[in-house]
PDB file of C-alpha atoms in Angstrom:
ATOM      1  CA  UNK A   6      13.478  18.848  -7.004  1.00  0.00           C
ATOM      2  CA  UNK A   7      10.819  20.173  -9.378  1.00  0.00           C
ATOM      3  CA  UNK A   8       7.609  18.144  -9.112  1.00  0.00           C
ATOM      4  CA  UNK A   9       5.332  17.481 -12.079  1.00  0.00           C
ATOM      5  CA  UNK A  10       2.581  19.873 -11.015  1.00  0.00           C
ATOM      6  CA  UNK A  11       5.162  22.680 -10.868  1.00  0.00           C
ATOM      7  CA  UNK A  12       6.190  21.894 -14.446  1.00  0.00           C
ATOM      8  CA  UNK A  13       2.602  21.850 -15.691  1.00  0.00           C
ATOM      9  CA  UNK A  14       1.365  24.907 -13.781  1.00  0.00           C
ATOM     10  CA  UNK A  15       4.359  27.165 -14.344  1.00  0.00           C
ATOM     11  CA  UNK A  16       3.460  30.027 -16.753  1.00  0.00           C
ATOM     12  CA  UNK A  17       3.051  30.054 -19.657  1.00  0.00           C
ATOM     13  CA  UNK A  18       0.667  27.102 -19.390  1.00  0.00           C
ATOM     14  CA  UNK A  19       0.767  24.606 -22.231  1.00  0.00           C
ATOM     15  CA  UNK A  20      -2.398  24.777 -24.353  1.00  0.00           C
ATOM     16  CA  UNK A  21      -2.674  20.989 -24.321  1.00  0.00           C
ATOM     17  CA  UNK A  22      -2.730  20.989 -20.536  1.00  0.00           C
ATOM     18  CA  UNK A  23      -5.333  23.768 -20.414  1.00  0.00           C
ATOM     19  CA  UNK A  24      -7.548  21.775 -22.788  1.00  0.00           C
ATOM     20  CA  UNK A  25      -7.185  18.652 -20.671  1.00  0.00           C
ATOM     21  CA  UNK A  26      -7.943  20.578 -17.464  1.00  0.00           C
ATOM     22  CA  UNK A  27     -11.086  22.041 -19.011  1.00  0.00           C
ATOM     23  CA  UNK A  28     -12.358  18.684 -20.293  1.00  0.00           C
ATOM     24  CA  UNK A  29     -11.523  16.761 -17.108  1.00  0.00           C
ATOM     25  CA  UNK A  30     -12.941  19.467 -14.853  1.00  0.00           C
ATOM     26  CA  UNK A  31     -16.199  19.539 -16.824  1.00  0.00           C
ATOM     27  CA  UNK A  32     -16.473  15.753 -16.760  1.00  0.00           C
ATOM     28  CA  UNK A  33     -15.870  15.688 -13.020  1.00  0.00           C
ATOM     29  CA  UNK A  34     -18.601  18.269 -12.361  1.00  0.00           C
ATOM     30  CA  UNK A  35     -21.088  16.436 -14.596  1.00  0.00           C
ATOM     31  CA  UNK A  36     -20.238  13.178 -12.847  1.00  0.00           C
ATOM     32  CA  UNK A  37     -20.617  14.798  -9.423  1.00  0.00           C
ATOM     33  CA  UNK A  38     -24.026  16.323 -10.213  1.00  0.00           C
ATOM     34  CA  UNK A  39     -25.303  13.113 -11.820  1.00  0.00           C
ATOM     35  CA  UNK A  40     -24.035  10.939  -8.969  1.00  0.00           C
ATOM     36  CA  UNK A  41     -25.567  13.109  -6.231  1.00  0.00           C
ATOM     37  CA  UNK A  42     -28.854  13.313  -8.123  1.00  0.00           C
ATOM     38  CA  UNK A  43     -28.976   9.524  -8.524  1.00  0.00           C
ATOM     39  CA  UNK A  44     -28.026   9.086  -4.855  1.00  0.00           C
ATOM     40  CA  UNK A  45     -30.942  11.253  -3.705  1.00  0.00           C
ATOM     41  CA  UNK A  46     -33.310   9.506  -6.103  1.00  0.00           C
ATOM     42  CA  UNK A  47     -32.500   6.071  -4.657  1.00  0.00           C
ATOM     43  CA  UNK A  48     -32.642   7.479  -1.126  1.00  0.00           C
ATOM     44  CA  UNK A  49     -36.200   8.716  -1.675  1.00  0.00           C
ATOM     45  CA  UNK A  50     -37.249   5.443  -3.314  1.00  0.00           C
ATOM     46  CA  UNK A  51     -35.766   3.411  -0.452  1.00  0.00           C
ATOM     47  CA  UNK A  52     -37.523   5.530   2.156  1.00  0.00           C
ATOM     48  CA  UNK A  53     -40.844   5.111   0.345  1.00  0.00           C
ATOM     49  CA  UNK A  54     -40.454   1.330   0.399  1.00  0.00           C
ATOM     50  CA  UNK A  55     -39.645   1.196   4.124  1.00  0.00           C
ATOM     51  CA  UNK A  56     -41.816   4.081   5.279  1.00  0.00           C
ATOM     52  CA  UNK A  57     -38.888   5.191   7.468  1.00  0.00           C
ATOM     53  CA  UNK A  58     -35.983   7.606   7.248  1.00  0.00           C
ATOM     54  CA  UNK A  59     -33.682   4.627   6.688  1.00  0.00           C
ATOM     55  CA  UNK A  60     -33.801   3.226   3.128  1.00  0.00           C
ATOM     56  CA  UNK A  61     -33.895  -0.495   2.423  1.00  0.00           C
ATOM     57  CA  UNK A  62     -30.811  -2.545   1.556  1.00  0.00           C
ATOM     58  CA  UNK A  63     -31.508  -2.441  -2.186  1.00  0.00           C
ATOM     59  CA  UNK A  64     -31.557   1.370  -2.171  1.00  0.00           C
ATOM     60  CA  UNK A  65     -28.462   1.497   0.050  1.00  0.00           C
ATOM     61  CA  UNK A  66     -26.438  -0.547  -2.452  1.00  0.00           C
ATOM     62  CA  UNK A  67     -27.644   1.622  -5.330  1.00  0.00           C
ATOM     63  CA  UNK A  68     -26.726   4.787  -3.396  1.00  0.00           C
ATOM     64  CA  UNK A  69     -23.185   3.541  -2.792  1.00  0.00           C
ATOM     65  CA  UNK A  70     -22.804   2.586  -6.452  1.00  0.00           C
ATOM     66  CA  UNK A  71     -24.027   6.046  -7.497  1.00  0.00           C
ATOM     67  CA  UNK A  72     -21.580   7.906  -5.245  1.00  0.00           C
ATOM     68  CA  UNK A  73     -18.576   5.858  -6.295  1.00  0.00           C
ATOM     69  CA  UNK A  74     -18.519   7.282  -9.850  1.00  0.00           C
ATOM     70  CA  UNK A  75     -18.011  10.977  -8.891  1.00  0.00           C
ATOM     71  CA  UNK A  76     -15.467   9.912  -6.259  1.00  0.00           C
ATOM     72  CA  UNK A  77     -13.572   7.964  -8.904  1.00  0.00           C
ATOM     73  CA  UNK A  78     -13.694  10.917 -11.299  1.00  0.00           C
ATOM     74  CA  UNK A  79     -12.614  13.292  -8.529  1.00  0.00           C
ATOM     75  CA  UNK A  80      -9.502  11.265  -7.777  1.00  0.00           C
ATOM     76  CA  UNK A  81      -8.738  11.186 -11.514  1.00  0.00           C
ATOM     77  CA  UNK A  82      -8.984  14.965 -11.710  1.00  0.00           C
ATOM     78  CA  UNK A  83      -6.659  15.303  -8.712  1.00  0.00           C
ATOM     79  CA  UNK A  84      -4.233  12.994 -10.505  1.00  0.00           C
ATOM     80  CA  UNK A  85      -4.334  15.319 -13.519  1.00  0.00           C
ATOM     81  CA  UNK A  86      -3.556  18.350 -11.316  1.00  0.00           C
ATOM     82  CA  UNK A  87      -1.180  16.716  -8.807  1.00  0.00           C
ATOM     83  CA  UNK A  88       0.462  14.237 -11.167  1.00  0.00           C
ATOM     84  CA  UNK A  89       3.344  13.464  -8.805  1.00  0.00           C
ATOM     85  CA  UNK A  90       0.813  11.761  -6.489  1.00  0.00           C
ATOM     86  CA  UNK A  91      -0.811   9.783  -9.316  1.00  0.00           C
ATOM     87  CA  UNK A  92       0.093   6.414  -7.786  1.00  0.00           C
ATOM     88  CA  UNK A  93      -1.682   7.335  -4.545  1.00  0.00           C
ATOM     89  CA  UNK A  94      -4.800   8.608  -6.342  1.00  0.00           C
ATOM     90  CA  UNK A  95      -4.899   5.433  -8.448  1.00  0.00           C
ATOM     91  CA  UNK A  96      -4.570   3.268  -5.338  1.00  0.00           C
ATOM     92  CA  UNK A  97      -7.527   5.091  -3.762  1.00  0.00           C
ATOM     93  CA  UNK A  98      -9.504   4.512  -6.951  1.00  0.00           C
ATOM     94  CA  UNK A  99      -8.829   0.783  -6.775  1.00  0.00           C
ATOM     95  CA  UNK A 100     -10.070   0.714  -3.182  1.00  0.00           C
ATOM     96  CA  UNK A 101     -13.360   2.229  -4.386  1.00  0.00           C
ATOM     97  CA  UNK A 102     -13.435  -0.355  -7.180  1.00  0.00           C
ATOM     98  CA  UNK A 103     -12.834  -3.175  -4.673  1.00  0.00           C
ATOM     99  CA  UNK A 104     -15.532  -1.955  -2.266  1.00  0.00           C
ATOM    100  CA  UNK A 105     -18.032  -1.729  -5.121  1.00  0.00           C
ATOM    101  CA  UNK A 106     -17.410  -5.174  -6.535  1.00  0.00           C
ATOM    102  CA  UNK A 107     -17.391  -6.752  -3.098  1.00  0.00           C
ATOM    103  CA  UNK A 108     -21.076  -5.744  -2.996  1.00  0.00           C
ATOM    104  CA  UNK A 109     -21.945  -7.145  -6.422  1.00  0.00           C
ATOM    105  CA  UNK A 110     -22.760 -10.802  -5.483  1.00  0.00           C
ATOM    106  CA  UNK A 111     -25.044  -9.694  -2.654  1.00  0.00           C
ATOM    107  CA  UNK A 112     -26.656  -7.036  -4.833  1.00  0.00           C
ATOM    108  CA  UNK A 113     -27.339  -9.503  -7.649  1.00  0.00           C
ATOM    109  CA  UNK A 114     -28.721 -12.232  -5.382  1.00  0.00           C
ATOM    110  CA  UNK A 115     -31.042  -9.665  -3.806  1.00  0.00           C
ATOM    111  CA  UNK A 116     -33.258 -10.169  -6.855  1.00  0.00           C
ATOM    112  CA  UNK A 117     -34.057 -13.698  -5.611  1.00  0.00           C
ATOM    113  CA  UNK A 118     -34.250 -12.630  -1.935  1.00  0.00           C
ATOM    114  CA  UNK A 119     -30.673 -13.413  -0.972  1.00  0.00           C
ATOM    115  CA  UNK A 120     -27.988 -16.039  -1.234  1.00  0.00           C
ATOM    116  CA  UNK A 121     -29.748 -18.604   0.954  1.00  0.00           C
ATOM    117  CA  UNK A 122     -32.862 -18.397  -1.206  1.00  0.00           C
ATOM    118  CA  UNK A 123     -30.682 -18.771  -4.307  1.00  0.00           C
ATOM    119  CA  UNK A 124     -29.236 -22.017  -2.946  1.00  0.00           C
ATOM    120  CA  UNK A 125     -32.725 -23.304  -2.117  1.00  0.00           C
ATOM    121  CA  UNK A 126     -33.931 -22.529  -5.638  1.00  0.00           C
ATOM    122  CA  UNK A 127     -30.909 -24.231  -7.182  1.00  0.00           C
ATOM    123  CA  UNK A 128     -31.431 -27.380  -5.100  1.00  0.00           C
ATOM    124  CA  UNK A 129     -35.109 -27.488  -5.940  1.00  0.00           C
ATOM    125  CA  UNK A 130     -34.903 -26.680  -9.664  1.00  0.00           C
ATOM    126  CA  UNK A 131     -31.421 -27.583 -10.901  1.00  0.00           C
ATOM    127  CA  UNK A 132     -32.456 -31.072 -12.054  1.00  0.00           C
ATOM    128  CA  UNK A 133     -35.270 -29.660 -14.212  1.00  0.00           C
ATOM    129  CA  UNK A 134     -33.436 -26.578 -15.535  1.00  0.00           C
ATOM    130  CA  UNK A 135     -32.198 -26.350 -19.100  1.00  0.00           C
ATOM    131  CA  UNK A 136     -28.412 -26.184 -19.578  1.00  0.00           C
ATOM    132  CA  UNK A 137     -27.124 -22.615 -19.376  1.00  0.00           C
ATOM    133  CA  UNK A 138     -23.741 -21.045 -20.116  1.00  0.00           C
ATOM    134  CA  UNK A 139     -22.468 -19.437 -16.914  1.00  0.00           C
ATOM    135  CA  UNK A 140     -18.716 -19.837 -17.402  1.00  0.00           C
ATOM    136  CA  UNK A 141     -16.558 -18.882 -20.368  1.00  0.00           C
ATOM    137  CA  UNK A 142     -18.657 -15.846 -21.242  1.00  0.00           C
ATOM    138  CA  UNK A 143     -17.252 -12.778 -23.011  1.00  0.00           C
ATOM    139  CA  UNK A 144     -14.586 -11.505 -22.721  1.00  0.00           C
ATOM    140  CA  UNK A 145     -13.282 -14.918 -21.583  1.00  0.00           C
ATOM    141  CA  UNK A 146     -14.717 -16.778 -24.592  1.00  0.00           C
ATOM    142  CA  UNK A 147     -11.455 -18.690 -24.949  1.00  0.00           C
ATOM    143  CA  UNK A 148     -12.451 -20.697 -21.866  1.00  0.00           C
ATOM    144  CA  UNK A 149     -15.770 -21.834 -23.359  1.00  0.00           C
ATOM    145  CA  UNK A 150     -14.463 -25.191 -24.704  1.00  0.00           C
ATOM    146  CA  UNK A 151     -13.483 -26.052 -21.117  1.00  0.00           C
ATOM    147  CA  UNK A 152     -16.750 -24.767 -19.601  1.00  0.00           C
ATOM    148  CA  UNK A 153     -19.676 -25.836 -21.733  1.00  0.00           C
ATOM    149  CA  UNK A 154     -23.333 -25.091 -21.007  1.00  0.00           C
ATOM    150  CA  UNK A 155     -24.812 -27.384 -18.343  1.00  0.00           C
ATOM    151  CA  UNK A 156     -27.351 -27.541 -15.569  1.00  0.00           C
ATOM    152  CA  UNK A 157     -26.225 -25.255 -12.717  1.00  0.00           C
ATOM    153  CA  UNK A 158     -25.447 -26.478  -9.217  1.00  0.00           C
ATOM    154  CA  UNK A 159     -25.202 -24.632  -5.913  1.00  0.00           C
ATOM    155  CA  UNK A 160     -21.381 -24.625  -6.015  1.00  0.00           C
ATOM    156  CA  UNK A 161     -21.438 -22.550  -9.205  1.00  0.00           C
ATOM    157  CA  UNK A 162     -22.463 -19.487  -7.217  1.00  0.00           C
ATOM    158  CA  UNK A 163     -19.323 -19.710  -5.062  1.00  0.00           C
ATOM    159  CA  UNK A 164     -17.130 -20.111  -8.142  1.00  0.00           C
ATOM    160  CA  UNK A 165     -18.693 -17.036  -9.736  1.00  0.00           C
ATOM    161  CA  UNK A 166     -18.332 -15.094  -6.502  1.00  0.00           C
ATOM    162  CA  UNK A 167     -14.632 -15.952  -6.344  1.00  0.00           C
ATOM    163  CA  UNK A 168     -14.296 -14.792  -9.959  1.00  0.00           C
ATOM    164  CA  UNK A 169     -15.711 -11.410  -8.943  1.00  0.00           C
ATOM    165  CA  UNK A 170     -13.955 -11.061  -5.608  1.00  0.00           C
ATOM    166  CA  UNK A 171     -10.505 -11.837  -7.007  1.00  0.00           C
ATOM    167  CA  UNK A 172     -10.661  -8.365  -8.612  1.00  0.00           C
ATOM    168  CA  UNK A 173     -11.089  -6.847  -5.142  1.00  0.00           C
ATOM    169  CA  UNK A 174      -7.729  -8.345  -4.151  1.00  0.00           C
ATOM    170  CA  UNK A 175      -5.626  -8.379  -7.309  1.00  0.00           C
ATOM    171  CA  UNK A 176      -6.153  -4.807  -8.554  1.00  0.00           C
ATOM    172  CA  UNK A 177      -5.500  -3.034  -5.207  1.00  0.00           C
ATOM    173  CA  UNK A 178      -2.492  -5.310  -4.639  1.00  0.00           C
ATOM    174  CA  UNK A 179      -0.988  -4.446  -8.027  1.00  0.00           C
ATOM    175  CA  UNK A 180      -1.593  -0.724  -7.507  1.00  0.00           C
ATOM    176  CA  UNK A 181      -0.066  -0.899  -4.023  1.00  0.00           C
ATOM    177  CA  UNK A 182       3.053  -2.449  -5.562  1.00  0.00           C
ATOM    178  CA  UNK A 183       3.063   0.367  -8.134  1.00  0.00           C
ATOM    179  CA  UNK A 184       2.799   2.895  -5.300  1.00  0.00           C
ATOM    180  CA  UNK A 185       5.875   1.433  -3.609  1.00  0.00           C
ATOM    181  CA  UNK A 186       7.827   1.212  -6.877  1.00  0.00           C
ATOM    182  CA  UNK A 187       6.925   4.809  -7.724  1.00  0.00           C
ATOM    183  CA  UNK A 188       8.153   6.077  -4.370  1.00  0.00           C
ATOM    184  CA  UNK A 189      11.376   4.107  -4.730  1.00  0.00           C
ATOM    185  CA  UNK A 190      11.934   5.639  -8.183  1.00  0.00           C
ATOM    186  CA  UNK A 191      11.442   9.141  -6.785  1.00  0.00           C
ATOM    187  CA  UNK A 192      13.956   8.434  -4.009  1.00  0.00           C
ATOM    188  CA  UNK A 193      16.439   7.038  -6.524  1.00  0.00           C
ATOM    189  CA  UNK A 194      16.568   3.442  -5.296  1.00  0.00           C
ATOM    190  CA  UNK A 195      19.151   1.467  -7.260  1.00  0.00           C
ATOM    191  CA  UNK A 196      17.299  -1.867  -7.093  1.00  0.00           C
ATOM    192  CA  UNK A 197      14.430  -0.457  -9.159  1.00  0.00           C
ATOM    193  CA  UNK A 198      16.769  -0.150 -12.138  1.00  0.00           C
ATOM    194  CA  UNK A 199      17.411  -3.892 -11.902  1.00  0.00           C
ATOM    195  CA  UNK A 200      13.750  -4.774 -12.462  1.00  0.00           C
ATOM    196  CA  UNK A 201      13.368  -6.469 -15.849  1.00  0.00           C
ATOM    197  CA  UNK A 202      11.224  -4.760 -18.486  1.00  0.00           C
ATOM    198  CA  UNK A 203       9.009  -7.824 -18.599  1.00  0.00           C
ATOM    199  CA  UNK A 204       7.804  -6.955 -15.075  1.00  0.00           C
ATOM    200  CA  UNK A 205       5.652  -4.131 -16.478  1.00  0.00           C
ATOM    201  CA  UNK A 206       4.224  -6.369 -19.204  1.00  0.00           C
ATOM    202  CA  UNK A 207       3.492  -9.141 -16.687  1.00  0.00           C
ATOM    203  CA  UNK A 208       1.740  -6.660 -14.401  1.00  0.00           C
ATOM    204  CA  UNK A 209      -0.432  -5.411 -17.264  1.00  0.00           C
ATOM    205  CA  UNK A 210      -1.267  -8.976 -18.289  1.00  0.00           C
ATOM    206  CA  UNK A 211      -2.308  -9.967 -14.760  1.00  0.00           C
ATOM    207  CA  UNK A 212      -4.351  -6.779 -14.362  1.00  0.00           C
ATOM    208  CA  UNK A 213      -6.230  -7.209 -17.647  1.00  0.00           C
ATOM    209  CA  UNK A 214      -6.802 -10.938 -16.988  1.00  0.00           C
ATOM    210  CA  UNK A 215      -8.264 -10.137 -13.566  1.00  0.00           C
ATOM    211  CA  UNK A 216     -10.647  -7.597 -15.071  1.00  0.00           C
ATOM    212  CA  UNK A 217     -11.717  -9.937 -17.873  1.00  0.00           C
ATOM    213  CA  UNK A 218     -12.410 -12.693 -15.338  1.00  0.00           C
ATOM    214  CA  UNK A 219     -14.491 -10.331 -13.210  1.00  0.00           C
ATOM    215  CA  UNK A 220     -16.657  -9.191 -16.135  1.00  0.00           C
ATOM    216  CA  UNK A 221     -17.174 -12.776 -17.292  1.00  0.00           C
ATOM    217  CA  UNK A 222     -18.143 -13.868 -13.764  1.00  0.00           C
ATOM    218  CA  UNK A 223     -20.613 -10.983 -13.444  1.00  0.00           C
ATOM    219  CA  UNK A 224     -22.254 -12.077 -16.694  1.00  0.00           C
ATOM    220  CA  UNK A 225     -22.356 -15.677 -15.492  1.00  0.00           C
ATOM    221  CA  UNK A 226     -23.995 -14.675 -12.219  1.00  0.00           C
ATOM    222  CA  UNK A 227     -26.627 -12.668 -14.102  1.00  0.00           C
ATOM    223  CA  UNK A 228     -27.338 -15.659 -16.370  1.00  0.00           C
ATOM    224  CA  UNK A 229     -27.687 -17.922 -13.333  1.00  0.00           C
ATOM    225  CA  UNK A 230     -30.082 -15.610 -11.485  1.00  0.00           C
ATOM    226  CA  UNK A 231     -32.065 -14.768 -14.631  1.00  0.00           C
ATOM    227  CA  UNK A 232     -32.686 -18.503 -15.150  1.00  0.00           C
ATOM    228  CA  UNK A 233     -34.318 -18.630 -11.705  1.00  0.00           C
ATOM    229  CA  UNK A 234     -36.131 -15.282 -11.877  1.00  0.00           C
ATOM    230  CA  UNK A 235     -39.395 -14.999 -13.796  1.00  0.00           C
ATOM    231  CA  UNK A 236     -40.215 -11.325 -13.212  1.00  0.00           C
ATOM    232  CA  UNK A 237     -39.275  -9.269 -16.336  1.00  0.00           C
ATOM    233  CA  UNK A 238     -38.745  -6.141 -14.198  1.00  0.00           C
ATOM    234  CA  UNK A 239     -36.188  -7.931 -12.043  1.00  0.00           C
ATOM    235  CA  UNK A 240     -34.412  -9.245 -15.139  1.00  0.00           C
ATOM    236  CA  UNK A 241     -34.259  -5.720 -16.553  1.00  0.00           C
ATOM    237  CA  UNK A 242     -32.797  -4.451 -13.276  1.00  0.00           C
ATOM    238  CA  UNK A 243     -30.186  -7.213 -13.384  1.00  0.00           C
ATOM    239  CA  UNK A 244     -29.209  -6.228 -16.924  1.00  0.00           C
ATOM    240  CA  UNK A 245     -28.838  -2.594 -15.844  1.00  0.00           C
ATOM    241  CA  UNK A 246     -26.547  -3.612 -12.976  1.00  0.00           C
ATOM    242  CA  UNK A 247     -24.478  -5.724 -15.359  1.00  0.00           C
ATOM    243  CA  UNK A 248     -24.035  -2.735 -17.672  1.00  0.00           C
ATOM    244  CA  UNK A 249     -22.906  -0.698 -14.667  1.00  0.00           C
ATOM    245  CA  UNK A 250     -20.265  -3.308 -13.835  1.00  0.00           C
ATOM    246  CA  UNK A 251     -19.071  -3.458 -17.418  1.00  0.00           C
ATOM    247  CA  UNK A 252     -18.867   0.319 -17.804  1.00  0.00           C
ATOM    248  CA  UNK A 253     -17.099   0.657 -14.448  1.00  0.00           C
ATOM    249  CA  UNK A 254     -14.374  -1.842 -15.300  1.00  0.00           C
ATOM    250  CA  UNK A 255     -14.066  -1.029 -19.001  1.00  0.00           C
ATOM    251  CA  UNK A 256     -14.498   2.741 -18.938  1.00  0.00           C
ATOM    252  CA  UNK A 257     -12.673   3.533 -15.726  1.00  0.00           C
ATOM    253  CA  UNK A 258      -9.989   0.896 -15.516  1.00  0.00           C
ATOM    254  CA  UNK A 259      -9.509  -1.423 -18.482  1.00  0.00           C
ATOM    255  CA  UNK A 260      -9.678   1.037 -21.403  1.00  0.00           C
ATOM    256  CA  UNK A 261      -7.161   3.466 -19.809  1.00  0.00           C
ATOM    257  CA  UNK A 262      -4.889   0.497 -19.114  1.00  0.00           C
ATOM    258  CA  UNK A 263      -5.003  -0.591 -22.755  1.00  0.00           C
ATOM    259  CA  UNK A 264      -4.932   2.896 -24.311  1.00  0.00           C
ATOM    260  CA  UNK A 265      -2.137   4.560 -22.357  1.00  0.00           C
ATOM    261  CA  UNK A 266       0.619   3.797 -24.879  1.00  0.00           C
ATOM    262  CA  UNK A 267      -1.423   5.130 -27.806  1.00  0.00           C
ATOM    263  CA  UNK A 268      -2.360   8.230 -25.804  1.00  0.00           C
ATOM    264  CA  UNK A 269       1.258   9.033 -24.991  1.00  0.00           C
ATOM    265  CA  UNK A 270       2.017   9.085 -28.724  1.00  0.00           C
ATOM    266  CA  UNK A 271      -1.023  11.275 -29.405  1.00  0.00           C
ATOM    267  CA  UNK A 272       0.139  13.751 -26.727  1.00  0.00           C
ATOM    268  CA  UNK A 273       3.204  14.465 -28.797  1.00  0.00           C
ATOM    269  CA  UNK A 274       6.302  16.191 -27.490  1.00  0.00           C
ATOM    270  CA  UNK A 275       7.079  15.884 -23.786  1.00  0.00           C
ATOM    271  CA  UNK A 276       8.442  19.452 -23.820  1.00  0.00           C
ATOM    272  CA  UNK A 277       5.885  21.960 -22.551  1.00  0.00           C
ATOM    273  CA  UNK A 278       5.331  25.539 -23.667  1.00  0.00           C
ATOM    274  CA  UNK A 279       7.294  26.776 -20.635  1.00  0.00           C
ATOM    275  CA  UNK A 280      10.257  24.583 -21.766  1.00  0.00           C
ATOM    276  CA  UNK A 281       9.841  22.125 -18.895  1.00  0.00           C
ATOM    277  CA  UNK A 282      10.194  18.470 -19.895  1.00  0.00           C
ATOM    278  CA  UNK A 283       8.035  15.604 -18.620  1.00  0.00           C
ATOM    279  CA  UNK A 284       9.580  12.167 -18.174  1.00  0.00           C
ATOM    280  CA  UNK A 285       7.987   9.116 -19.792  1.00  0.00           C
ATOM    281  CA  UNK A 286       6.588   7.963 -16.421  1.00  0.00           C
ATOM    282  CA  UNK A 287       5.129  11.393 -15.668  1.00  0.00           C
ATOM    283  CA  UNK A 288       3.511  11.609 -19.110  1.00  0.00           C
ATOM    284  CA  UNK A 289       2.094   8.093 -18.769  1.00  0.00           C
ATOM    285  CA  UNK A 290       0.527   8.812 -15.365  1.00  0.00           C
ATOM    286  CA  UNK A 291      -0.891  12.086 -16.612  1.00  0.00           C
ATOM    287  CA  UNK A 292      -2.432  10.680 -19.801  1.00  0.00           C
ATOM    288  CA  UNK A 293      -3.845   7.559 -18.133  1.00  0.00           C
ATOM    289  CA  UNK A 294      -5.752   9.624 -15.580  1.00  0.00           C
ATOM    290  CA  UNK A 295      -7.011  11.901 -18.333  1.00  0.00           C
ATOM    291  CA  UNK A 296      -8.612   8.859 -19.930  1.00  0.00           C
ATOM    292  CA  UNK A 297     -10.210   7.817 -16.629  1.00  0.00           C
ATOM    293  CA  UNK A 298     -11.572  11.286 -15.946  1.00  0.00           C
TER     294      UNK A 298
END
């Protein structure tokens, strides 16, 4: 059996593939250098705050966030080179995504000295706070009529945390199912052919809905904490973390999910310069990971 990487790397190499390799390789190296540089920067800042070799918790979270981007890009580049293992590389990417977003609630509440302090502030100030919109934020604006602006309560934090953490379960679960289905296809399992076409559409719908909910919950959590935080520097740091979350989900997961069909058409013929032919699934996996990288 000829695997996809054999088709792509067999001379003469297709010019489209060479272009993609060059772009993805350059992006990966830029991401690696930037991530390591940011990691060391936060490490030094954390050590200065503690006066020890061990950085503080705030710096530790920032260091992990910084390293996750080059790791994500590295797995994407491997998926471009070893396309036949794309499902495995994607599953590893979702594990990185899940580990990152599992840290988000704790990282955000660190701006008000932790979750316990957040609850104390909410109990003390909620009655006197102005109504704020913490649910139904973009991109889940359609939910706004059911979740109007109101005074926050302590339970809102748990609801927002669930909205973020559901991504840590749903996305890896869906990719694990894809990993199993992909292996069954390679082995020629007959039951895979019986899967209805709507299964793929349903999977995409659930995946996009999960990501939209996560982004909306992150925005809601930022709005909640910003209403309790008076320091402009802390609010600016919160906004920067929110942009990180948005770029992570949109740029590395959601946009490739939405753009894969258009990209397959832009790729053109599935026949390579060496006369090897890529299947639709192989082309889809290849192009999707090009977008991520």
